[in-house]
Coordinates of C-alpha atoms and ligand atoms in Angstrom, one line a residue:
M1 CA -0.5 0.3 0.2
E2 CA 1.6 3.9 -0.8
K3 CA 2.5 5.8 1.3
S4 CA 0.1 8.6 0.4
R5 CA -2.8 6.7 0.8
I6 CA -1.6 5.0 3.8
E7 CA -1.5 8.6 5.2
Y8 CA -5.2 9.4 3.7
L9 CA -7.0 6.4 5.4
L10 CA -5.2 6.9 8.7
K11 CA -6.2 10.6 8.5
K12 CA -10.0 9.5 8.0
I13 CA -9.9 7.1 11.0
E14 CA -8.7 9.8 13.1
E15 CA -11.4 12.1 11.5
Q16 CA -14.6 10.3 12.2
T17 CA -12.9 8.9 15.5
S18 CA -12.8 13.0 16.6
N19 CA -16.1 13.7 15.3
A20 CA -18.1 10.4 16.4
G21 CA -21.7 12.2 17.9
E22 CA -22.1 14.5 14.4
E23 CA -20.7 10.8 12.3
Q24 CA -24.1 8.9 14.3
E25 CA -26.3 11.9 13.8
K26 CA -25.5 12.7 10.3
I27 CA -26.1 8.7 10.0
L28 CA -29.6 8.4 11.8
E29 CA -30.7 11.5 10.1
N30 CA -29.9 10.1 6.6
I31 CA -31.4 6.8 7.7
L32 CA -34.9 8.3 9.0
K33 CA -35.2 10.8 6.2
R34 CA -34.6 8.0 3.2
N35 CA -36.7 5.1 5.4
A36 CA -39.2 7.0 6.7
E37 CA -42.2 6.1 4.3
T38 CA -41.0 1.9 4.3
D39 CA -43.8 0.0 6.2
Y40 CA -42.1 -0.6 8.8
L41 CA -40.7 2.4 9.8
N42 CA -44.0 4.3 8.9
K43 CA -45.8 1.8 11.3
F44 CA -44.2 3.5 14.2
L45 CA -43.4 6.9 13.3
H46 CA -46.3 7.6 10.6
G47 CA -43.9 9.3 8.5
Q48 CA -42.1 11.9 11.0
T49 CA -38.3 11.9 10.9
D50 CA -37.4 12.8 14.6
K51 CA -35.1 11.5 16.0
Q52 CA -36.2 11.4 19.3
L53 CA -39.5 9.5 18.1
F54 CA -37.4 7.1 16.4
K55 CA -36.2 5.9 20.1
K56 CA -39.3 6.9 21.9
Y57 CA -41.8 4.5 19.5
V58 CA -39.5 1.9 17.4
P59 CA -39.2 -0.9 19.1
V60 CA -35.5 -2.6 20.0
V61 CA -35.9 -6.1 18.2
T62 CA -34.1 -9.3 17.6
Y63 CA -34.3 -11.1 14.5
E64 CA -37.5 -13.3 15.1
D65 CA -39.1 -9.9 15.3
I66 CA -38.8 -9.1 11.8
K67 CA -38.3 -12.3 10.5
S68 CA -41.7 -12.1 8.7
Y69 CA -40.9 -8.9 6.8
I70 CA -37.2 -10.5 5.6
D71 CA -39.1 -13.5 4.8
R72 CA -41.8 -11.4 2.5
I73 CA -38.7 -10.3 0.7
I74 CA -37.0 -13.3 0.1
D75 CA -40.1 -14.4 -1.3
G76 CA -40.4 -11.8 -4.1
E77 CA -42.1 -8.5 -2.1
P78 CA -40.8 -5.1 -3.3
P79 CA -37.9 -4.3 -0.4
N80 CA -39.6 -1.4 0.5
I81 CA -41.3 -2.9 3.6
L82 CA -38.0 -2.3 5.0
T83 CA -36.0 0.0 3.1
T84 CA -36.4 2.2 0.2
E85 CA -32.5 1.1 -1.0
T86 CA -31.9 -0.8 -3.9
I87 CA -30.6 -4.6 -2.2
T88 CA -28.0 -6.0 -3.9
E89 CA -27.8 -9.3 -2.3
F90 CA -29.0 -11.5 1.1
I91 CA -26.1 -11.9 3.2
L92 CA -26.1 -14.9 5.5
S93 CA -25.3 -15.3 8.8
S94 CA -22.9 -17.9 9.8
G95 CA -25.8 -19.1 12.2
T96 CA -23.3 -21.3 14.1
S97 CA -23.4 -20.0 17.7
G98 CA -27.4 -19.4 17.1
G99 CA -29.0 -21.9 15.1
E100 CA -30.3 -20.7 11.2
P101 CA -28.2 -18.6 9.4
K102 CA -30.8 -15.4 9.2
Y103 CA -30.8 -13.7 6.0
V104 CA -29.4 -9.8 5.7
L105 CA -30.3 -7.3 3.8
S106 CA -27.4 -5.7 1.8
T107 CA -26.7 -2.7 -0.4
A108 CA -24.3 -1.3 -2.2
D109 CA -23.5 1.4 0.5
C110 CA -23.4 -1.6 2.7
S111 CA -20.9 -3.2 0.7
Q112 CA -19.0 -0.7 0.6
K113 CA -18.3 -0.2 4.2
R114 CA -17.5 -3.9 4.6
T115 CA -14.3 -3.6 2.2
S116 CA -13.2 -1.0 3.7
I117 CA -12.9 -2.2 7.4
P118 CA -9.9 -4.7 5.7
M119 CA -8.5 -1.6 4.1
L120 CA -8.3 0.8 6.9
M121 CA -6.9 -1.9 8.7
E122 CA -3.9 -2.4 6.7
A123 CA -3.2 1.3 6.8
V124 CA -3.4 0.4 10.8
M125 CA -0.9 -2.3 10.2
H126 CA 1.6 -0.7 8.4
K127 CA 1.5 2.0 10.8
H128 CA 2.6 -0.4 13.8
I129 CA 4.5 -2.8 11.9
E130 CA 7.8 -1.9 9.1
G131 CA 8.8 -3.2 5.7
L132 CA 4.9 -4.9 5.3
D133 CA 5.0 -3.1 1.7
K134 CA 8.3 -6.0 0.6
G135 CA 6.4 -9.0 0.5
K136 CA 2.6 -10.6 1.1
G137 CA 0.9 -12.4 3.2
M138 CA -0.1 -16.1 3.0
Y139 CA -4.2 -15.8 3.8
L140 CA -6.3 -19.2 3.5
L141 CA -8.7 -17.7 2.0
F142 CA -12.1 -19.2 0.7
S143 CA -15.1 -18.9 -0.9
T144 CA -18.6 -20.8 -0.2
P145 CA -21.7 -21.0 -3.0
D146 CA -24.3 -18.6 -3.0
F147 CA -28.0 -19.2 -4.0
D148 CA -30.9 -17.8 -5.6
T149 CA -33.9 -17.0 -3.2
P150 CA -37.2 -17.2 -4.6
S151 CA -37.3 -13.5 -5.3
G152 CA -34.2 -13.6 -7.5
L153 CA -32.1 -12.3 -5.4
K154 CA -28.8 -13.9 -4.7
A155 CA -27.8 -15.4 -1.0
R156 CA -23.8 -16.0 0.1
M157 CA -22.3 -15.5 3.1
F158 CA -20.5 -12.1 3.9
S159 CA -16.9 -13.7 3.3
S160 CA -17.5 -14.6 0.1
S161 CA -19.3 -11.2 -1.0
Y162 CA -16.2 -9.8 0.4
L163 CA -14.0 -11.9 -1.7
S164 CA -15.6 -11.5 -5.1
S165 CA -15.8 -7.3 -4.0
P166 CA -13.8 -5.1 -6.2
T167 CA -11.7 -3.8 -3.5
F168 CA -11.0 -6.8 -2.9
K169 CA -10.1 -8.1 -6.4
T170 CA -8.4 -4.1 -6.9
T171 CA -6.3 -3.8 -4.4
L172 CA -6.2 -5.8 -1.5
F173 CA -6.0 -8.8 -3.4
K174 CA -2.8 -7.8 -4.6
I175 CA -1.2 -8.8 -1.0
V176 CA -1.6 -12.2 -1.0
T177 CA 0.2 -14.9 -2.0
T178 CA -2.8 -16.8 -3.9
P179 CA -4.3 -15.8 -7.4
I180 CA -7.7 -14.9 -7.0
E181 CA -8.9 -18.2 -9.2
I182 CA -7.9 -20.5 -6.2
I183 CA -9.6 -18.3 -3.8
L184 CA -13.0 -17.9 -5.2
S185 CA -12.6 -22.1 -6.1
L186 CA -15.2 -23.5 -4.5
N187 CA -13.2 -26.7 -4.3
K188 CA -12.5 -26.4 -0.9
P189 CA -9.6 -28.7 -0.4
Q190 CA -7.9 -28.1 -3.7
S191 CA -8.1 -24.8 -2.9
M192 CA -6.5 -25.0 0.4
Y193 CA -4.3 -27.6 -0.9
C194 CA -3.3 -24.9 -3.3
Q195 CA -2.6 -22.1 -1.2
L196 CA -0.4 -23.7 1.1
L197 CA 1.9 -25.1 -2.1
I198 CA 2.1 -21.9 -3.3
G199 CA 2.4 -20.2 0.0
L200 CA 5.9 -22.8 1.0
I201 CA 6.8 -22.5 -2.6
R202 CA 7.1 -18.4 -2.0
R203 CA 7.7 -18.6 1.6
H204 CA 10.5 -15.8 1.2
E205 CA 8.4 -13.4 0.6
V206 CA 5.6 -14.6 3.2
L207 CA 5.3 -11.8 6.1
R208 CA 2.1 -12.6 7.9
I209 CA 0.5 -16.1 7.6
G210 CA -3.8 -14.8 8.4
T211 CA -7.1 -15.6 8.2
I212 CA -10.4 -14.1 9.2
F213 CA -11.8 -15.9 12.5
A214 CA -8.9 -18.4 14.1
S215 CA -10.7 -21.4 14.0
T216 CA -9.4 -22.0 10.1
F217 CA -6.1 -22.7 11.7
P218 CA -6.8 -26.2 13.0
N219 CA -7.8 -26.7 9.9
C220 CA -5.4 -25.8 8.4
I221 CA -2.9 -27.6 10.3
K222 CA -4.9 -31.1 10.2
F223 CA -4.8 -30.7 6.6
L224 CA -0.7 -30.4 6.6
Q225 CA -0.4 -32.9 8.6
D226 CA -2.7 -34.7 5.9
H227 CA -1.2 -33.5 2.8
W228 CA 2.4 -32.1 3.7
K229 CA 3.9 -35.8 1.6
D230 CA 1.9 -34.6 -1.7
I231 CA 3.0 -31.1 -1.8
C232 CA 6.5 -32.4 -1.0
S233 CA 6.6 -34.2 -4.0
D234 CA 4.8 -32.4 -6.2
I235 CA 7.4 -29.3 -5.0
R236 CA 9.9 -32.1 -5.8
T237 CA 9.0 -33.1 -9.5
G238 CA 7.4 -30.1 -11.0
H239 CA 4.1 -32.0 -11.0
L240 CA 0.4 -31.2 -9.5
S241 CA -1.3 -33.8 -7.9
D242 CA -3.6 -35.5 -10.1
W243 CA -6.4 -35.1 -7.4
I244 CA -6.6 -31.7 -8.1
T245 CA -8.8 -31.5 -10.8
E246 CA -10.8 -28.6 -10.8
P247 CA -10.0 -25.8 -13.5
D248 CA -9.8 -22.8 -11.0
C249 CA -6.9 -24.3 -9.3
R250 CA -5.5 -26.8 -11.4
T251 CA -4.6 -23.4 -14.3
P252 CA -3.3 -20.9 -11.8
M253 CA -0.5 -23.1 -10.4
S254 CA 1.3 -23.4 -14.0
S255 CA 3.1 -20.0 -13.1
F256 CA 4.3 -21.4 -9.7
L257 CA 5.4 -25.3 -10.2
L258 CA 7.3 -24.3 -13.0
E259 CA 10.5 -27.0 -12.8
P260 CA 11.4 -29.5 -10.4
N261 CA 12.8 -27.8 -7.1
S262 CA 14.4 -30.9 -5.1
E263 CA 16.3 -28.2 -2.7
L264 CA 13.0 -26.9 -1.4
A265 CA 11.6 -29.9 -0.8
D266 CA 15.0 -31.2 0.8
L267 CA 14.6 -28.3 3.0
L268 CA 10.5 -28.9 4.0
E269 CA 10.3 -32.5 4.3
P270 CA 13.0 -32.2 7.8
I271 CA 10.9 -29.9 9.0
F272 CA 7.5 -31.8 8.2
K273 CA 8.9 -34.7 9.6
N274 CA 10.2 -33.8 12.5
E275 CA 8.3 -36.0 15.7
S276 CA 7.3 -32.1 16.7
W277 CA 5.5 -29.6 15.4
E278 CA 5.8 -26.4 17.9
G279 CA 7.0 -23.4 15.8
I280 CA 6.6 -25.3 12.5
I281 CA 4.6 -22.0 11.0
T282 CA 8.0 -20.2 11.7
K283 CA 10.2 -22.7 10.3
L284 CA 8.1 -23.0 7.5
W285 CA 7.6 -19.5 6.8
P286 CA 11.2 -17.8 8.8
K287 CA 9.9 -14.4 7.8
A288 CA 6.8 -14.4 9.1
K289 CA 6.5 -11.6 11.2
Y290 CA 2.8 -12.2 12.8
I291 CA -0.8 -14.1 13.2
D292 CA -3.5 -12.6 11.2
A293 CA -6.7 -13.8 11.9
I294 CA -9.1 -13.0 15.3
V295 CA -9.0 -14.6 18.6
T296 CA -11.8 -12.2 20.8
G297 CA -14.5 -14.2 21.6
S298 CA -15.1 -17.7 21.6
M299 CA -11.8 -17.5 19.2
S300 CA -9.8 -17.5 22.3
Q301 CA -10.1 -21.0 22.2
Y302 CA -7.0 -21.0 19.1
I303 CA -4.9 -18.6 21.1
G304 CA -2.8 -21.7 22.7
L305 CA -2.9 -23.5 19.2
I306 CA -2.1 -20.8 17.3
D307 CA 1.0 -19.4 19.9
Y308 CA 2.3 -23.5 19.7
Y309 CA 2.3 -23.8 16.3
S310 CA 3.6 -20.5 15.7
G311 CA 6.5 -20.2 17.9
R312 CA 4.9 -17.3 19.5
L313 CA 4.1 -14.7 16.7
P314 CA 2.3 -12.1 17.5
I315 CA -1.3 -13.1 17.0
I316 CA -3.6 -9.8 15.7
S317 CA -7.0 -9.3 15.8
T318 CA -8.2 -7.2 13.6
F319 CA -11.8 -6.1 13.2
Y320 CA -15.4 -6.6 14.6
N321 CA -17.7 -6.9 12.7
S322 CA -21.3 -9.3 11.2
S323 CA -23.3 -9.9 8.8
E324 CA -25.7 -6.9 10.3
A325 CA -22.8 -4.3 10.1
C326 CA -19.4 -3.5 10.7
F327 CA -18.4 -2.3 14.4
G328 CA -14.8 -1.5 14.2
I329 CA -11.1 -1.9 14.0
N330 CA -8.1 -3.0 16.6
M331 CA -6.7 0.6 16.5
E332 CA -3.9 -1.4 18.8
P333 CA -3.0 -4.4 17.1
L334 CA 0.1 -5.9 19.3
N335 CA -1.7 -5.5 21.9
K336 CA -1.9 -9.3 23.9
P337 CA -4.8 -11.4 22.6
W338 CA -6.5 -10.9 25.7
D339 CA -6.5 -7.0 25.7
V340 CA -7.6 -6.2 22.5
S341 CA -10.4 -4.0 22.2
Y342 CA -11.8 -2.3 18.7
T343 CA -12.6 1.2 18.1
F344 CA -15.9 1.7 16.7
L345 CA -16.1 3.6 13.5
P346 CA -19.3 6.2 13.8
N347 CA -19.7 5.8 9.8
M348 CA -20.6 2.7 9.9
A349 CA -24.4 2.9 11.8
Y350 CA -26.3 4.3 14.0
F351 CA -24.9 2.2 17.3
E352 CA -27.4 2.6 20.5
F353 CA -26.5 0.6 23.9
I354 CA -28.2 -1.1 25.9
P355 CA -26.5 -1.5 29.4
V356 CA -25.4 -5.0 30.9
D357 CA -25.3 -6.1 34.6
K358 CA -22.6 -8.2 34.6
E359 CA -23.3 -9.3 38.2
S360 CA -26.3 -10.8 37.0
P361 CA -26.3 -11.1 33.0
Q362 CA -30.1 -12.4 33.5
K363 CA -31.1 -8.5 33.4
A364 CA -30.4 -7.8 30.0
Q365 CA -32.3 -11.1 29.1
K366 CA -35.8 -9.7 30.7
L367 CA -35.3 -6.5 28.7
H368 CA -36.7 -8.9 25.8
F369 CA -39.0 -6.6 23.9
N370 CA -40.6 -9.4 21.5
G371 CA -43.8 -8.1 20.2
V372 CA -44.7 -5.7 23.4
S373 CA -45.7 -2.7 22.9
N374 CA -42.7 0.5 22.9
E375 CA -44.6 2.3 25.4
E376 CA -44.1 -1.1 27.5
S377 CA -40.1 -1.8 26.0
I378 CA -39.3 2.1 26.7
E379 CA -41.0 1.9 30.6
K380 CA -39.4 -1.5 31.3
L381 CA -36.0 0.2 30.5
E382 CA -36.3 2.3 33.0
N383 CA -37.7 1.1 35.5
G384 CA -35.0 -1.4 35.0
S385 CA -32.8 1.8 35.1
A386 CA -31.4 0.7 31.8
Q387 CA -31.7 3.1 30.1
I388 CA -30.5 2.9 26.2
V389 CA -27.4 5.4 25.1
D390 CA -25.6 6.1 22.7
L391 CA -22.0 5.7 21.2
V392 CA -20.7 8.6 22.8
D393 CA -22.5 8.3 25.9
V394 CA -21.0 4.9 26.7
K395 CA -19.4 4.9 30.4
M396 CA -15.9 3.3 30.7
G397 CA -15.7 -0.3 32.3
Q398 CA -19.4 -0.9 31.2
F399 CA -20.4 -3.1 29.9
Y400 CA -23.3 -3.4 26.9
E401 CA -25.1 -4.9 24.3
V402 CA -25.0 -3.5 20.5
V403 CA -27.8 -2.2 19.0
V404 CA -27.5 -0.8 15.3
T405 CA -29.6 0.8 13.2
T406 CA -28.8 0.4 9.2
L407 CA -30.3 2.0 6.0
A408 CA -30.6 -1.4 4.5
G409 CA -33.4 -2.0 6.9
L410 CA -32.8 -3.0 10.5
Y411 CA -33.8 -1.0 13.2
R412 CA -32.8 -0.9 16.6
Y413 CA -31.5 -4.6 16.3
R414 CA -30.5 -6.6 19.0
V415 CA -27.3 -8.3 17.8
G416 CA -26.8 -9.8 20.4
D417 CA -22.9 -9.4 21.2
I418 CA -22.0 -8.5 24.9
L419 CA -19.3 -6.1 24.9
K420 CA -17.4 -3.7 27.9
V421 CA -16.2 -0.2 27.4
T422 CA -12.3 0.2 27.8
G423 CA -11.5 3.4 26.0
F424 CA -12.1 6.0 24.1
H425 CA -10.0 6.7 20.8
N426 CA -10.8 10.4 20.3
K427 CA -14.6 10.5 20.5
S428 CA -15.2 6.8 19.3
P429 CA -15.6 4.5 22.7
K430 CA -13.3 1.5 22.3
F431 CA -14.8 -2.0 23.3
Q432 CA -13.5 -5.5 24.3
F433 CA -15.6 -8.3 23.3
V434 CA -17.2 -10.1 25.9
E435 CA -19.8 -12.9 24.5
R436 CA -22.7 -13.7 22.6
Q437 CA -25.2 -13.2 24.9
N438 CA -27.7 -16.3 24.0
V439 CA -25.0 -18.6 24.0
A440 CA -24.9 -20.5 27.5
L441 CA -25.2 -23.5 29.3
S442 CA -27.8 -23.7 31.8
I443 CA -29.7 -26.9 33.4
D444 CA -31.6 -25.4 36.2
R445 CA -31.3 -21.4 37.5
D446 CA -27.0 -21.3 36.5
K447 CA -26.5 -19.4 33.5
T448 CA -22.9 -20.0 32.2
S449 CA -22.2 -17.4 29.2
E450 CA -19.3 -18.4 26.8
G451 CA -17.2 -16.3 28.6
D452 CA -17.5 -17.7 31.8
L453 CA -17.1 -21.2 30.5
S454 CA -14.0 -20.1 28.6
K455 CA -12.4 -18.7 31.9
A456 CA -13.6 -21.9 33.7
I457 CA -11.9 -23.9 31.2
K458 CA -8.7 -22.2 31.5
A459 CA -9.0 -21.9 34.6
A460 CA -7.9 -25.7 34.6
E461 CA -4.7 -25.6 32.5
I462 CA -3.0 -25.7 35.7
E463 CA -3.4 -29.0 35.7
F464 CA -3.3 -30.7 32.2
E465 CA -0.3 -28.3 30.7
P466 CA 2.4 -29.4 32.8
H467 CA 1.4 -33.0 31.7
G468 CA 2.8 -31.5 28.3
F469 CA -1.0 -31.1 27.3
L470 CA -2.4 -28.7 25.4
L471 CA -6.3 -27.8 25.0
T472 CA -6.3 -27.7 20.7
A473 CA -10.0 -27.2 21.1
Y474 CA -13.7 -27.5 23.1
S475 CA -17.1 -27.5 23.4
S476 CA -19.7 -28.1 25.3
F477 CA -23.6 -29.2 26.0
A478 CA -26.3 -29.1 28.8
D479 CA -27.2 -32.5 29.3
T480 CA -31.3 -32.0 30.3
W481 CA -31.4 -36.2 29.8
S482 CA -29.9 -37.7 32.7
I483 CA -31.3 -36.8 36.0
P484 CA -29.8 -34.3 37.4
G485 CA -28.7 -32.5 34.3
R486 CA -24.7 -31.7 33.9
Y487 CA -22.6 -29.8 31.7
I488 CA -20.6 -32.2 29.3
L489 CA -17.4 -30.6 27.6
F490 CA -15.8 -31.9 24.9
W491 CA -12.4 -31.4 24.7
E492 CA -9.5 -31.9 22.0
L493 CA -6.2 -32.5 23.7
K494 CA -2.7 -33.2 22.2
L495 CA 0.8 -33.7 23.2
R496 CA 2.8 -30.6 23.3
D497 CA 6.4 -32.3 21.6
S498 CA 4.4 -35.0 20.0
N499 CA 1.9 -35.3 16.8
T500 CA 0.8 -38.8 18.0
D501 CA -2.6 -38.9 19.1
R502 CA -2.5 -41.7 20.7
L503 CA -2.4 -40.1 24.1
K504 CA -2.3 -41.8 27.9
L505 CA -4.8 -39.6 30.4
D506 CA -4.4 -39.9 33.7
S507 CA -7.8 -40.3 35.4
N508 CA -6.6 -38.3 38.1
T509 CA -5.3 -35.4 36.1
M510 CA -8.7 -35.0 34.2
E511 CA -11.2 -35.5 36.8
Q512 CA -8.2 -32.7 39.0
C513 CA -9.9 -30.4 35.6
C514 CA -13.4 -31.4 36.2
R515 CA -13.0 -30.1 39.2
R516 CA -10.7 -27.2 38.6
V517 CA -13.5 -26.0 36.1
E518 CA -16.4 -26.5 38.6
E519 CA -14.9 -24.4 41.3
S520 CA -14.3 -21.4 38.5
L521 CA -18.2 -21.3 37.6
D522 CA -20.5 -19.2 39.5
F523 CA -22.1 -19.0 42.3
T524 CA -25.2 -20.1 41.2
Y525 CA -23.7 -23.1 39.0
R526 CA -21.5 -24.3 42.6
L527 CA -24.8 -24.2 44.5
Y528 CA -26.7 -26.1 42.8
R529 CA -24.1 -28.3 42.0
K530 CA -23.8 -28.7 46.1
M531 CA -27.3 -29.2 46.2
N532 CA -27.0 -32.4 43.5
L533 CA -29.7 -30.1 41.8
I534 CA -26.3 -30.2 39.1
G535 CA -24.9 -33.7 38.4
P536 CA -20.9 -34.0 37.9
L537 CA -19.2 -31.9 35.4
E538 CA -17.7 -34.6 32.7
I539 CA -14.6 -33.8 30.7
R540 CA -14.9 -36.3 27.1
V541 CA -11.7 -36.1 25.6
V542 CA -12.3 -36.5 21.8
K543 CA -9.0 -38.0 19.5
F544 CA -7.3 -35.2 17.1
G545 CA -9.4 -33.7 14.3
A546 CA -12.5 -34.2 15.6
F547 CA -13.4 -30.7 15.9
D548 CA -12.1 -30.8 12.3
E549 CA -14.8 -33.2 11.4
L550 CA -16.9 -30.9 13.6
M551 CA -16.8 -27.9 10.9
N552 CA -16.8 -29.6 8.2
F553 CA -20.8 -30.8 8.9
F554 CA -21.7 -27.1 10.1
V555 CA -19.3 -25.9 6.5
S556 CA -21.9 -29.2 4.8
R557 CA -24.8 -27.4 6.6
G558 CA -23.9 -24.2 4.2
A559 CA -21.8 -22.2 7.5
A560 CA -18.8 -20.8 5.6
P561 CA -15.7 -21.8 6.8
L562 CA -14.3 -18.4 6.8
Q563 CA -16.8 -17.3 9.2
Y564 CA -17.2 -20.2 11.0
K565 CA -16.7 -20.0 14.6
T566 CA -16.5 -23.6 16.6
P567 CA -19.9 -23.3 19.0
C568 CA -18.7 -23.2 22.3
C569 CA -22.4 -25.4 23.7
L570 CA -23.9 -27.6 21.1
K571 CA -27.4 -27.8 20.2
I572 CA -27.6 -29.8 17.1
K573 CA -27.9 -33.7 18.0
E574 CA -26.1 -34.7 15.0
A575 CA -23.0 -32.2 16.1
I576 CA -22.9 -33.6 19.4
E577 CA -23.0 -37.2 18.4
I578 CA -19.6 -36.1 15.5
L579 CA -17.7 -35.4 18.8
D580 CA -19.4 -38.2 21.1
S581 CA -18.2 -41.3 18.2
R582 CA -14.6 -39.8 18.3
V583 CA -14.6 -39.7 22.0
V584 CA -11.1 -41.8 23.5
G585 CA -11.9 -41.0 27.5
K586 CA -14.3 -39.8 29.5
F587 CA -13.9 -38.4 33.0
F588 CA -15.7 -36.8 36.0
S589 CA -15.8 -34.5 38.5
N590 CA -15.8 -36.8 41.8
G591 CA -16.2 -35.8 45.8
N592 CA -17.8 -32.1 46.8
L593 CA -17.9 -28.9 45.9
A594 CA -15.8 -26.6 48.2
Ligands
AMP1 P1 -21.2 -13.1 11.4 O1 -22.4 -12.5 11.3 O2 -22.1 -14.7 10.7 O3 -20.0 -13.2 10.4 O4 -21.7 -13.5 12.9 C1 -21.0 -12.1 13.5 C2 -20.7 -12.6 15.0 O5 -19.4 -13.0 15.2 C3 -20.3 -11.0 15.6 O6 -21.9 -11.1 15.8 C4 -19.8 -12.0 17.0 O7 -20.4 -12.9 17.4 C5 -19.0 -12.7 16.2 N1 -17.7 -11.9 15.9 C6 -17.7 -11.0 15.0 N2 -16.5 -10.4 15.0 C7 -15.7 -10.5 16.5 C8 -14.7 -10.7 16.8 N3 -13.7 -9.6 16.2 N4 -14.4 -10.8 18.2 C9 -15.5 -11.7 18.5 N5 -16.6 -12.2 18.4 C10 -16.6 -11.5 16.6

């Protein structure tokens, strides 16, 4: 990226964040002016465009509340029931954390905003890390098929929409090692193979390794374990493996596999043959300066795995984004993964925030606006002393649920993410991603959020780490069929110093892990557990690669590989069965809780 372009983009960020209040006013004003006559807004505002009336009468909603409008548009009704903007496509949210995918209307404006975020982030990265323009990034990126809806509009994942956008093709694509045809190929194994092969052939140009969400990494490591011999043989012979049959992958490869290169194959093979793969990423790509992957929220479970394979390269979570709206970017990219905050960009959407009492998270749930009249909902808010606040009015240290209003027909829409204010960049707040609100394990009155579970599992590290184990992935489900019900955790463990998948699990250690997790859960859990209203927590250790199969399952159901987030709590029977069929050891918490 040219210096002048970097400076221009950084200046833009400074301008916008310095005028956060004005930018937000402008955005809302514009949305109301353009969309006041839509069926939806008209129902509450009767054509008025006053901002205070909007706040007073338009209800705060969830997807379920507006689904009937969206379904009508999918079925072919004119989109002006929700927005007067021209709809270009439907964006599908990955849906792996909340159930079925959601359909979100998208416009040219949305797609421009979506693609501007990685550009802005690129400028921030250049500011913090020198010399990025001297090489490329091996970014593992995958596209998924789109499909037609009865309306004639296409539906696709936001990652696919982004990868085929003109901005990606003309600008960002220039920094990656792989040709666009391979990235856009719909055959994921063939695309992954070629992306890694090219990345290895161009290893001395690779200055960063990345993807979008960290959950792609275990998938990629497993793939390398299964395919490194073929990859080395292709490099040695200069001939692409015959199983790569897709023209989108095969044709561009001819520019990379020009002749046999036994020197490179001789160098790579011993690295792959090494019993331990600790730090393998830096051995394969010695000039890599950092790993670009989101490791906040539920993705934090991959920090250990990435640290292990990368030899502790910095891991950079670049942005916070969703299918519904873009939120913010990480202005201090070199912060440790646990200290990452995202600065909200006030020109992306109109943002409001529902205060959440983290001491009593149920309060946020109680403020449920489904179907209630707006007066009731406002009253509930005021009585619950949880006044919805604007972006510039959030308070340092306070937790909030984010609510968005967009030009594309979302009005006061609860995204379902809980965030914590950690500071301000100029006048725009910085938020730490805390958890998704609706993902929780619960047997009785206990409510364990994604964040609570992650902390409790982290607390158990001191039990298994001294034995050389690394937790590479986890998930869970609430077993409400047993009496009493209990929490079941699936853990994928591996030995730090070896690639063997035959683990010797010591029951004492594993039982201690169960206990540590239980002791680290909240007061209500422990109380109910002591009263035997919740049964002993169980850890089921699964074979290495089991979580890879879980991802394949969700991808086969339509999740985009790039947007896939390992569900922290499983609700789908088949998904539970996939992990259950790969269990190598079951361990229970025993004894009484302190
Ligand atoms: P989707 O629309 O399927 O891509 O999912 C969007 C959701 O992914 C958000 O609402 C968040 O729950 C989660 N998400 C997106 N970006 C981040 C991030 N940087 N850190 C943690 N979670 C994120």
